[in-house]
Amino acid sequence: MFWRRKREDPVDETVQPVAPPDEEVVATDSPWEPDPADFDRDAAWGADAAPPADSEVEATAEAIPSDLGSAGSLDQGLARTRGGFMSKLRGFLTGDDGSGPSWDDVEETLIAGDVGAALAMDVVENARRRRDPGGAEAAVRAELASLLVPRDPGWEPRPAVAGGPAILLIVGVNGTGKTTTIGKLASRYVAEGRHILLAAADTFRAAAIDQLMIWADRAGVEVVSHAPGADPGAVVYDALDAAIARRADIVIADTAGRLHTKSNLMDELTKIRRIIEKRLPGAQPETFFVLDATTGQNGLHQAKAFHEAVGLTGIVLTKLDSTAKGGIVFAIEHDLGVPVRFVGVGEQAGDLLPFDPNAFVAALFG
């Protein structure tokens, strides 16, 4: 929908509306047209670069679960990982013949579990030095737990500026579950009694706007959107205007799926950050990178590039229930120094769970 402020809409006295951004931030002298070279067309619309057909939009609607309840837990979501590399790891730590840990095999298993080669070597070396009274398994468990970054256990989205909404900027590569994650976040916060507003700033892929609309309808939240091909920054700017006028608690902005090797697309994210700063000076938005757990180390390389470009504040790890290599969590937090905020362990909206480091380690070794 195209949002325009009505005369009767209340305006927050702390954060006042300002004039639209100047040409340096959002060009207004002529309609913005996307440069096809700026986008990975295969990732967005497929190899033939054709816009999505009605059948694709219908399929998207069918793929979104109508039940917004919870159908899983962290323990259930880690079942494949527990039965995969963790089962092998524990076997090598105890030794099948009672002879003690096979440290070379432990290292290889950690690498196979997406912990990463260098990090696996460090974990094994430090665990061997520990001489933990609980044995080799307790030593490795402690070393893995130490890789997870400290965090505020009571974290929740906070106002980007005094009197304004919290802002969650969701970034990532197409196919990781980015738009679906936004829908699940919206459902979670609505259930907590928050007033949520979505910004459909993935304007290149028309199906993304439709998908976000479906999630918004089922979660009962509003969406600010422009026509496909519109300037993503203008969408975010209008969404902030709407959020202030309607006193929304949280704005969640979708962005176009982009490859980490496309510098011009990464620059576009920086532009959106400038627009947020223009509308809400001093704003501190959260920037969450959505990472598909099944992509392993490749996904970690993508996250590093995004972190260098825009400064990530959190990771949402999707499809954790679909991989037997949950070790990527340790690599992410250790290498980026950025906390995993949520993990996806199923298809239902309630299956996007806040990440608890202690519960995660306990579920792995449980």
mmCIF file of C-alpha atoms in Angstrom:
data_model
loop_
_atom_site.group_PDB
_atom_site.id
_atom_site.type_symbol
_atom_site.label_atom_id
_atom_site.label_comp_id
_atom_site.label_asym_id
_atom_site.label_seq_id
_atom_site.Cartn_x
_atom_site.Cartn_y
_atom_site.Cartn_z
ATOM 1 C CA MET A 1 0.000 0.000 0.000
ATOM 2 C CA PHE A 2 1.065 3.598 -0.525
ATOM 3 C CA TRP A 3 1.096 5.390 2.806
ATOM 4 C CA ARG A 4 0.446 9.105 3.057
ATOM 5 C CA ARG A 5 0.018 10.988 6.326
ATOM 6 C CA LYS A 6 -3.524 12.103 7.060
ATOM 7 C CA ARG A 7 -4.335 15.349 8.807
ATOM 8 C CA GLU A 8 -5.773 13.515 11.793
ATOM 9 C CA ASP A 9 -2.758 11.255 12.277
ATOM 10 C CA PRO A 10 -1.059 12.098 15.612
ATOM 11 C CA VAL A 11 2.514 13.311 15.547
ATOM 12 C CA ASP A 12 4.981 12.456 18.270
ATOM 13 C CA GLU A 13 6.138 15.609 20.060
ATOM 14 C CA THR A 14 9.630 14.286 20.618
ATOM 15 C CA VAL A 15 10.429 13.290 17.058
ATOM 16 C CA GLN A 16 9.001 15.840 14.635
ATOM 17 C CA PRO A 17 8.423 15.292 10.908
ATOM 18 C CA VAL A 18 10.978 16.973 8.715
ATOM 19 C CA ALA A 19 11.186 17.809 5.061
ATOM 20 C CA PRO A 20 11.870 14.937 2.657
ATOM 21 C CA PRO A 21 15.546 14.146 2.151
ATOM 22 C CA ASP A 22 17.462 16.261 -0.294
ATOM 23 C CA GLU A 23 18.854 15.086 -3.615
ATOM 24 C CA GLU A 24 22.108 13.974 -2.028
ATOM 25 C CA VAL A 25 20.256 11.276 -0.122
ATOM 26 C CA VAL A 26 17.239 10.422 -2.277
ATOM 27 C CA ALA A 27 17.069 11.680 -5.833
ATOM 28 C CA THR A 28 13.691 13.374 -6.405
ATOM 29 C CA ASP A 29 14.235 15.148 -9.707
ATOM 30 C CA SER A 30 13.340 12.073 -11.742
ATOM 31 C CA PRO A 31 11.865 8.621 -11.103
ATOM 32 C CA TRP A 32 14.424 6.137 -9.878
ATOM 33 C CA GLU A 33 15.075 3.260 -12.226
ATOM 34 C CA PRO A 34 17.028 0.167 -11.149
ATOM 35 C CA ASP A 35 20.137 -0.668 -13.098
ATOM 36 C CA PRO A 36 19.857 -4.341 -14.102
ATOM 37 C CA ALA A 37 23.619 -4.667 -13.733
ATOM 38 C CA ASP A 38 23.271 -3.869 -10.032
ATOM 39 C CA PHE A 39 21.358 -7.016 -9.251
ATOM 40 C CA ASP A 40 21.889 -10.739 -9.350
ATOM 41 C CA ARG A 41 19.015 -11.515 -11.683
ATOM 42 C CA ASP A 42 19.371 -15.270 -11.293
ATOM 43 C CA ALA A 43 18.957 -14.935 -7.544
ATOM 44 C CA ALA A 44 16.027 -12.537 -7.861
ATOM 45 C CA TRP A 45 13.860 -13.762 -10.750
ATOM 46 C CA GLY A 46 15.602 -16.840 -12.084
ATOM 47 C CA ALA A 47 17.862 -17.420 -15.056
ATOM 48 C CA ASP A 48 15.447 -15.928 -17.565
ATOM 49 C CA ALA A 49 15.176 -12.729 -15.524
ATOM 50 C CA ALA A 50 11.411 -12.713 -15.979
ATOM 51 C CA PRO A 51 9.170 -11.023 -13.395
ATOM 52 C CA PRO A 52 7.288 -13.439 -11.157
ATOM 53 C CA ALA A 53 4.123 -14.865 -12.609
ATOM 54 C CA ASP A 54 0.845 -14.945 -10.726
ATOM 55 C CA SER A 55 1.471 -18.620 -10.048
ATOM 56 C CA GLU A 56 4.681 -17.750 -8.196
ATOM 57 C CA VAL A 57 2.845 -15.309 -5.965
ATOM 58 C CA GLU A 58 0.149 -17.920 -5.331
ATOM 59 C CA ALA A 59 2.816 -20.507 -4.518
ATOM 60 C CA THR A 60 4.391 -18.040 -2.110
ATOM 61 C CA ALA A 61 1.075 -17.600 -0.345
ATOM 62 C CA GLU A 62 0.650 -21.344 -0.023
ATOM 63 C CA ALA A 63 4.198 -21.714 1.331
ATOM 64 C CA ILE A 64 3.500 -19.328 4.208
ATOM 65 C CA PRO A 65 1.929 -21.252 7.087
ATOM 66 C CA SER A 66 -1.440 -19.952 8.232
ATOM 67 C CA ASP A 67 -0.803 -21.256 11.736
ATOM 68 C CA LEU A 68 1.281 -18.676 13.577
ATOM 69 C CA GLY A 69 1.748 -20.861 16.635
ATOM 70 C CA SER A 70 4.905 -22.612 17.765
ATOM 71 C CA ALA A 71 5.506 -26.124 16.509
ATOM 72 C CA GLY A 72 9.062 -26.766 17.626
ATOM 73 C CA SER A 73 11.794 -26.133 20.153
ATOM 74 C CA LEU A 74 15.538 -25.630 20.129
ATOM 75 C CA ASP A 75 16.072 -29.200 21.280
ATOM 76 C CA GLN A 76 13.935 -30.534 18.422
ATOM 77 C CA GLY A 77 15.550 -28.164 15.940
ATOM 78 C CA LEU A 78 19.021 -29.480 16.760
ATOM 79 C CA ALA A 79 18.057 -33.130 16.353
ATOM 80 C CA ARG A 80 19.922 -33.494 13.032
ATOM 81 C CA THR A 81 23.037 -31.810 14.371
ATOM 82 C CA ARG A 82 22.971 -33.975 17.486
ATOM 83 C CA GLY A 83 22.623 -37.090 15.373
ATOM 84 C CA GLY A 84 25.188 -35.858 12.862
ATOM 85 C CA PHE A 85 28.549 -34.358 13.688
ATOM 86 C CA MET A 86 27.854 -34.135 17.437
ATOM 87 C CA SER A 87 27.244 -37.869 17.661
ATOM 88 C CA LYS A 88 30.558 -38.539 15.943
ATOM 89 C CA LEU A 89 32.304 -35.921 18.069
ATOM 90 C CA ARG A 90 31.183 -37.463 21.333
ATOM 91 C CA GLY A 91 32.207 -40.893 20.095
ATOM 92 C CA PHE A 92 35.749 -39.706 19.337
ATOM 93 C CA LEU A 93 35.953 -37.885 22.674
ATOM 94 C CA THR A 94 35.213 -41.000 24.693
ATOM 95 C CA GLY A 95 36.938 -43.533 22.439
ATOM 96 C CA ASP A 96 35.105 -46.600 21.239
ATOM 97 C CA ASP A 97 37.543 -48.956 22.939
ATOM 98 C CA GLY A 98 37.871 -46.924 26.111
ATOM 99 C CA SER A 99 41.360 -45.787 25.158
ATOM 100 C CA GLY A 100 40.487 -42.117 25.503
ATOM 101 C CA PRO A 101 39.904 -39.292 23.048
ATOM 102 C CA SER A 102 41.130 -39.423 19.469
ATOM 103 C CA TRP A 103 42.070 -35.775 19.112
ATOM 104 C CA ASP A 104 42.859 -35.907 15.390
ATOM 105 C CA ASP A 105 39.405 -37.293 14.737
ATOM 106 C CA VAL A 106 37.877 -34.699 17.052
ATOM 107 C CA GLU A 107 39.519 -31.940 15.036
ATOM 108 C CA GLU A 108 38.362 -33.388 11.722
ATOM 109 C CA THR A 109 34.827 -33.766 13.029
ATOM 110 C CA LEU A 110 34.705 -30.154 14.190
ATOM 111 C CA ILE A 111 35.864 -29.025 10.753
ATOM 112 C CA ALA A 112 33.221 -31.194 9.087
ATOM 113 C CA GLY A 113 30.645 -29.634 11.416
ATOM 114 C CA ASP A 114 31.363 -26.144 9.980
ATOM 115 C CA VAL A 115 33.336 -24.898 12.969
ATOM 116 C CA GLY A 116 36.182 -24.030 10.579
ATOM 117 C CA ALA A 117 39.707 -25.413 10.265
ATOM 118 C CA ALA A 118 41.673 -22.818 12.220
ATOM 119 C CA LEU A 119 39.050 -22.588 14.945
ATOM 120 C CA ALA A 120 38.829 -26.383 15.248
ATOM 121 C CA MET A 121 42.591 -26.577 15.778
ATOM 122 C CA ASP A 122 42.382 -23.955 18.532
ATOM 123 C CA VAL A 123 39.488 -25.719 20.253
ATOM 124 C CA VAL A 124 41.344 -29.047 20.293
ATOM 125 C CA GLU A 125 44.622 -27.524 21.455
ATOM 126 C CA ASN A 126 42.987 -25.567 24.274
ATOM 127 C CA ALA A 127 40.836 -28.505 25.331
ATOM 128 C CA ARG A 128 43.867 -30.771 25.621
ATOM 129 C CA ARG A 129 45.598 -28.212 27.825
ATOM 130 C CA ARG A 130 42.601 -27.858 30.118
ATOM 131 C CA ARG A 131 42.879 -31.298 31.704
ATOM 132 C CA ASP A 132 39.286 -30.825 32.765
ATOM 133 C CA PRO A 133 38.265 -33.117 35.652
ATOM 134 C CA GLY A 134 35.086 -33.813 33.697
ATOM 135 C CA GLY A 135 37.118 -35.362 30.919
ATOM 136 C CA ALA A 136 37.683 -34.561 27.259
ATOM 137 C CA GLU A 137 34.004 -33.965 26.476
ATOM 138 C CA ALA A 138 33.668 -31.405 29.264
ATOM 139 C CA ALA A 139 36.836 -29.668 28.048
ATOM 140 C CA VAL A 140 35.619 -29.393 24.447
ATOM 141 C CA ARG A 141 32.193 -28.290 25.618
ATOM 142 C CA ALA A 142 33.739 -25.514 27.677
ATOM 143 C CA GLU A 143 35.942 -24.396 24.782
ATOM 144 C CA LEU A 144 33.015 -24.265 22.367
ATOM 145 C CA ALA A 145 30.910 -22.316 24.874
ATOM 146 C CA SER A 146 33.736 -19.784 25.283
ATOM 147 C CA LEU A 147 33.537 -18.967 21.555
ATOM 148 C CA LEU A 148 30.064 -17.443 21.952
ATOM 149 C CA VAL A 149 30.124 -13.695 22.515
ATOM 150 C CA PRO A 150 28.818 -12.132 25.752
ATOM 151 C CA ARG A 151 25.371 -10.607 25.428
ATOM 152 C CA ASP A 152 22.585 -8.986 27.379
ATOM 153 C CA PRO A 153 20.241 -11.884 28.223
ATOM 154 C CA GLY A 154 17.330 -9.444 28.318
ATOM 155 C CA TRP A 155 17.999 -7.962 24.882
ATOM 156 C CA GLU A 156 15.048 -6.580 22.947
ATOM 157 C CA PRO A 157 14.705 -3.924 20.217
ATOM 158 C CA ARG A 158 15.141 -0.487 21.713
ATOM 159 C CA PRO A 159 14.088 2.909 20.292
ATOM 160 C CA ALA A 160 16.608 4.061 17.701
ATOM 161 C CA VAL A 161 16.236 7.583 19.124
ATOM 162 C CA ALA A 162 14.403 8.958 22.141
ATOM 163 C CA GLY A 163 10.690 9.014 21.410
ATOM 164 C CA GLY A 164 11.090 7.123 18.136
ATOM 165 C CA PRO A 165 10.591 3.528 17.035
ATOM 166 C CA ALA A 166 13.115 0.735 17.164
ATOM 167 C CA ILE A 167 14.446 -0.008 13.683
ATOM 168 C CA LEU A 168 15.421 -3.461 12.438
ATOM 169 C CA LEU A 169 17.147 -3.417 9.058
ATOM 170 C CA ILE A 170 17.117 -6.962 7.666
ATOM 171 C CA VAL A 171 19.839 -7.755 5.120
ATOM 172 C CA GLY A 172 21.110 -10.842 3.356
ATOM 173 C CA VAL A 173 21.335 -12.862 0.184
ATOM 174 C CA ASN A 174 18.287 -14.127 -1.699
ATOM 175 C CA GLY A 175 17.115 -17.587 -0.721
ATOM 176 C CA THR A 176 18.168 -17.449 2.936
ATOM 177 C CA GLY A 177 14.639 -16.840 4.260
ATOM 178 C CA LYS A 178 15.008 -13.090 4.755
ATOM 179 C CA THR A 179 11.428 -12.012 4.001
ATOM 180 C CA THR A 180 10.014 -14.997 5.864
ATOM 181 C CA THR A 181 12.150 -14.072 8.869
ATOM 182 C CA ILE A 182 10.623 -10.593 8.854
ATOM 183 C CA GLY A 183 7.139 -12.099 8.899
ATOM 184 C CA LYS A 184 8.064 -14.321 11.827
ATOM 185 C CA LEU A 185 9.617 -11.432 13.740
ATOM 186 C CA ALA A 186 6.485 -9.364 13.172
ATOM 187 C CA SER A 187 4.302 -12.204 14.474
ATOM 188 C CA ARG A 188 6.488 -12.578 17.563
ATOM 189 C CA TYR A 189 6.410 -8.899 18.458
ATOM 190 C CA VAL A 190 2.679 -8.550 17.790
ATOM 191 C CA ALA A 191 2.104 -11.432 20.202
ATOM 192 C CA GLU A 192 4.073 -9.400 22.764
ATOM 193 C CA GLY A 193 1.713 -6.474 22.291
ATOM 194 C CA ARG A 194 4.005 -4.319 20.138
ATOM 195 C CA HIS A 195 2.808 -2.026 17.340
ATOM 196 C CA ILE A 196 4.774 -3.167 14.293
ATOM 197 C CA LEU A 197 5.213 -1.537 10.890
ATOM 198 C CA LEU A 198 6.955 -3.202 7.950
ATOM 199 C CA ALA A 199 8.875 -1.446 5.167
ATOM 200 C CA ALA A 200 8.850 -3.327 1.853
ATOM 201 C CA ALA A 201 12.205 -1.993 0.635
ATOM 202 C CA ASP A 202 13.010 -5.056 -1.484
ATOM 203 C CA THR A 203 11.538 -3.234 -4.469
ATOM 204 C CA PHE A 204 13.438 -5.088 -7.168
ATOM 205 C CA ARG A 205 11.730 -8.433 -6.653
ATOM 206 C CA ALA A 206 7.960 -7.975 -6.945
ATOM 207 C CA ALA A 207 7.264 -11.330 -5.319
ATOM 208 C CA ALA A 208 9.086 -10.158 -2.182
ATOM 209 C CA ILE A 209 6.576 -7.332 -1.746
ATOM 210 C CA ASP A 210 3.669 -9.736 -2.227
ATOM 211 C CA GLN A 211 5.195 -12.213 0.204
ATOM 212 C CA LEU A 212 5.666 -9.506 2.820
ATOM 213 C CA MET A 213 2.055 -8.388 2.335
ATOM 214 C CA ILE A 214 0.821 -11.927 2.986
ATOM 215 C CA TRP A 215 2.865 -12.230 6.169
ATOM 216 C CA ALA A 216 1.697 -8.777 7.291
ATOM 217 C CA ASP A 217 -1.949 -9.675 6.725
ATOM 218 C CA ARG A 218 -1.656 -12.853 8.767
ATOM 219 C CA ALA A 219 0.303 -11.147 11.537
ATOM 220 C CA GLY A 220 -2.057 -8.170 11.571
ATOM 221 C CA VAL A 221 0.536 -5.469 10.892
ATOM 222 C CA GLU A 222 0.797 -2.535 8.477
ATOM 223 C CA VAL A 223 3.131 -2.326 5.509
ATOM 224 C CA VAL A 224 4.584 0.706 3.766
ATOM 225 C CA SER A 225 5.392 -0.115 0.156
ATOM 226 C CA HIS A 226 5.966 1.560 -3.196
ATOM 227 C CA ALA A 227 5.660 0.153 -6.692
ATOM 228 C CA PRO A 228 8.183 -2.471 -7.819
ATOM 229 C CA GLY A 229 11.377 -0.752 -8.968
ATOM 230 C CA ALA A 230 10.956 2.233 -6.631
ATOM 231 C CA ASP A 231 13.822 3.672 -4.617
ATOM 232 C CA PRO A 232 14.293 1.451 -1.523
ATOM 233 C CA GLY A 233 15.530 4.438 0.460
ATOM 234 C CA ALA A 234 12.325 6.331 -0.209
ATOM 235 C CA VAL A 235 10.322 3.362 1.093
ATOM 236 C CA VAL A 236 12.306 3.339 4.332
ATOM 237 C CA TYR A 237 11.935 7.113 4.689
ATOM 238 C CA ASP A 238 8.155 6.932 4.269
ATOM 239 C CA ALA A 239 8.010 4.006 6.697
ATOM 240 C CA LEU A 240 9.768 6.069 9.359
ATOM 241 C CA ASP A 241 7.312 8.928 8.758
ATOM 242 C CA ALA A 242 4.411 6.497 9.152
ATOM 243 C CA ALA A 243 5.907 4.930 12.260
ATOM 244 C CA ILE A 244 6.344 8.298 13.960
ATOM 245 C CA ALA A 245 2.863 9.498 13.037
ATOM 246 C CA ARG A 246 1.250 6.256 14.209
ATOM 247 C CA ARG A 247 3.521 5.760 17.202
ATOM 248 C CA ALA A 248 4.727 2.350 16.081
ATOM 249 C CA ASP A 249 7.081 0.546 18.434
ATOM 250 C CA ILE A 250 9.210 -1.224 15.820
ATOM 251 C CA VAL A 251 9.915 -0.720 12.119
ATOM 252 C CA ILE A 252 11.215 -3.819 10.340
ATOM 253 C CA ALA A 253 12.663 -3.080 6.900
ATOM 254 C CA ASP A 254 13.119 -5.688 4.194
ATOM 255 C CA THR A 255 15.934 -5.066 1.686
ATOM 256 C CA ALA A 256 16.799 -6.487 -1.704
ATOM 257 C CA GLY A 257 18.704 -9.759 -1.609
ATOM 258 C CA ARG A 258 22.179 -8.992 -2.828
ATOM 259 C CA LEU A 259 25.466 -10.744 -3.366
ATOM 260 C CA HIS A 260 28.273 -9.783 -1.013
ATOM 261 C CA THR A 261 30.550 -9.324 -4.053
ATOM 262 C CA LYS A 262 28.388 -6.543 -5.544
ATOM 263 C CA SER A 263 29.925 -3.356 -4.155
ATOM 264 C CA ASN A 264 27.251 -1.095 -5.661
ATOM 265 C CA LEU A 265 24.529 -3.062 -3.934
ATOM 266 C CA MET A 266 26.401 -2.935 -0.655
ATOM 267 C CA ASP A 267 26.650 0.829 -1.161
ATOM 268 C CA GLU A 268 22.857 0.905 -1.437
ATOM 269 C CA LEU A 269 22.602 -0.442 2.100
ATOM 270 C CA THR A 270 24.921 2.327 3.252
ATOM 271 C CA LYS A 271 22.605 4.797 1.504
ATOM 272 C CA ILE A 272 19.623 3.443 3.418
ATOM 273 C CA ARG A 273 21.561 3.927 6.640
ATOM 274 C CA ARG A 274 22.192 7.550 5.630
ATOM 275 C CA ILE A 275 18.493 8.040 4.979
ATOM 276 C CA ILE A 276 17.646 6.723 8.448
ATOM 277 C CA GLU A 277 20.182 9.157 9.886
ATOM 278 C CA LYS A 278 18.658 11.966 7.811
ATOM 279 C CA ARG A 279 15.154 11.275 9.084
ATOM 280 C CA LEU A 280 16.150 10.434 12.653
ATOM 281 C CA PRO A 281 19.492 12.113 13.460
ATOM 282 C CA GLY A 282 21.557 10.005 15.819
ATOM 283 C CA ALA A 283 19.461 6.904 15.182
ATOM 284 C CA GLN A 284 21.040 3.559 16.030
ATOM 285 C CA PRO A 285 19.190 0.908 14.016
ATOM 286 C CA GLU A 286 19.784 -2.786 14.439
ATOM 287 C CA THR A 287 21.142 -4.467 11.299
ATOM 288 C CA PHE A 288 20.434 -8.186 11.200
ATOM 289 C CA PHE A 289 22.012 -10.501 8.655
ATOM 290 C CA VAL A 290 19.915 -13.534 7.760
ATOM 291 C CA LEU A 291 22.141 -16.564 7.228
ATOM 292 C CA ASP A 292 21.042 -19.963 5.970
ATOM 293 C CA ALA A 293 22.609 -22.529 8.328
ATOM 294 C CA THR A 294 22.866 -25.063 5.507
ATOM 295 C CA THR A 295 25.343 -22.846 3.601
ATOM 296 C CA GLY A 296 28.013 -23.300 6.267
ATOM 297 C CA GLN A 297 31.328 -21.518 5.775
ATOM 298 C CA ASN A 298 30.145 -19.905 2.541
ATOM 299 C CA GLY A 299 27.423 -18.139 4.485
ATOM 300 C CA LEU A 300 30.020 -17.002 7.002
ATOM 301 C CA HIS A 301 32.057 -15.380 4.201
ATOM 302 C CA GLN A 302 28.916 -13.527 3.097
ATOM 303 C CA ALA A 303 28.277 -12.324 6.635
ATOM 304 C CA LYS A 304 31.845 -11.028 6.956
ATOM 305 C CA ALA A 305 31.457 -8.947 3.790
ATOM 306 C CA PHE A 306 28.177 -7.457 5.001
ATOM 307 C CA HIS A 307 29.671 -6.751 8.421
ATOM 308 C CA GLU A 308 32.555 -4.860 6.857
ATOM 309 C CA ALA A 309 30.181 -2.850 4.664
ATOM 310 C CA VAL A 310 27.359 -1.902 7.020
ATOM 311 C CA GLY A 311 28.275 -3.092 10.515
ATOM 312 C CA LEU A 312 26.020 -5.941 11.595
ATOM 313 C CA THR A 313 24.543 -5.952 15.087
ATOM 314 C CA GLY A 314 22.960 -9.393 14.995
ATOM 315 C CA ILE A 315 22.578 -12.631 13.069
ATOM 316 C CA VAL A 316 19.398 -14.569 12.352
ATOM 317 C CA LEU A 317 20.320 -18.176 11.596
ATOM 318 C CA THR A 318 17.606 -19.869 9.555
ATOM 319 C CA LYS A 319 17.021 -23.539 8.681
ATOM 320 C CA LEU A 320 19.018 -24.777 11.654
ATOM 321 C CA ASP A 321 16.688 -27.771 11.778
ATOM 322 C CA SER A 322 17.700 -28.701 8.212
ATOM 323 C CA THR A 323 21.415 -29.161 8.814
ATOM 324 C CA ALA A 324 23.511 -31.730 10.649
ATOM 325 C CA LYS A 325 26.317 -29.156 10.962
ATOM 326 C CA GLY A 326 25.289 -26.756 13.706
ATOM 327 C CA GLY A 327 28.909 -25.833 14.381
ATOM 328 C CA ILE A 328 28.506 -22.761 12.166
ATOM 329 C CA VAL A 329 27.062 -20.929 15.184
ATOM 330 C CA PHE A 330 30.446 -21.021 16.935
ATOM 331 C CA ALA A 331 32.300 -19.844 13.822
ATOM 332 C CA ILE A 332 29.905 -16.936 13.283
ATOM 333 C CA GLU A 333 30.112 -15.544 16.768
ATOM 334 C CA HIS A 334 33.856 -16.073 17.129
ATOM 335 C CA ASP A 335 34.855 -14.645 13.741
ATOM 336 C CA LEU A 336 32.415 -11.732 13.626
ATOM 337 C CA GLY A 337 32.052 -10.896 17.294
ATOM 338 C CA VAL A 338 28.338 -10.433 16.506
ATOM 339 C CA PRO A 339 25.675 -12.292 18.510
ATOM 340 C CA VAL A 340 23.194 -14.669 16.954
ATOM 341 C CA ARG A 341 19.862 -13.161 18.003
ATOM 342 C CA PHE A 342 17.403 -15.690 16.585
ATOM 343 C CA VAL A 343 17.469 -19.193 15.142
ATOM 344 C CA GLY A 344 14.893 -20.784 12.860
ATOM 345 C CA VAL A 345 13.990 -24.363 13.751
ATOM 346 C CA GLY A 346 10.842 -24.928 11.699
ATOM 347 C CA GLU A 347 8.250 -23.552 9.297
ATOM 348 C CA GLN A 348 5.803 -22.000 11.751
ATOM 349 C CA ALA A 349 6.058 -18.386 12.866
ATOM 350 C CA GLY A 350 6.662 -19.540 16.425
ATOM 351 C CA ASP A 351 9.666 -21.557 15.296
ATOM 352 C CA LEU A 352 11.880 -18.461 15.160
ATOM 353 C CA LEU A 353 13.422 -18.618 18.621
ATOM 354 C CA PRO A 354 15.571 -16.155 20.587
ATOM 355 C CA PHE A 355 19.081 -17.570 20.749
ATOM 356 C CA ASP A 356 20.208 -18.647 24.211
ATOM 357 C CA PRO A 357 23.922 -19.659 24.209
ATOM 358 C CA ASN A 358 23.675 -21.852 27.285
ATOM 359 C CA ALA A 359 20.562 -23.620 26.021
ATOM 360 C CA PHE A 360 22.202 -24.111 22.630
ATOM 361 C CA VAL A 361 25.308 -25.802 24.035
ATOM 362 C CA ALA A 362 23.202 -27.888 26.399
ATOM 363 C CA ALA A 363 20.950 -29.030 23.523
ATOM 364 C CA LEU A 364 24.004 -29.973 21.409
ATOM 365 C CA PHE A 365 25.486 -32.157 24.129
ATOM 366 C CA GLY A 366 22.137 -33.260 25.560
#
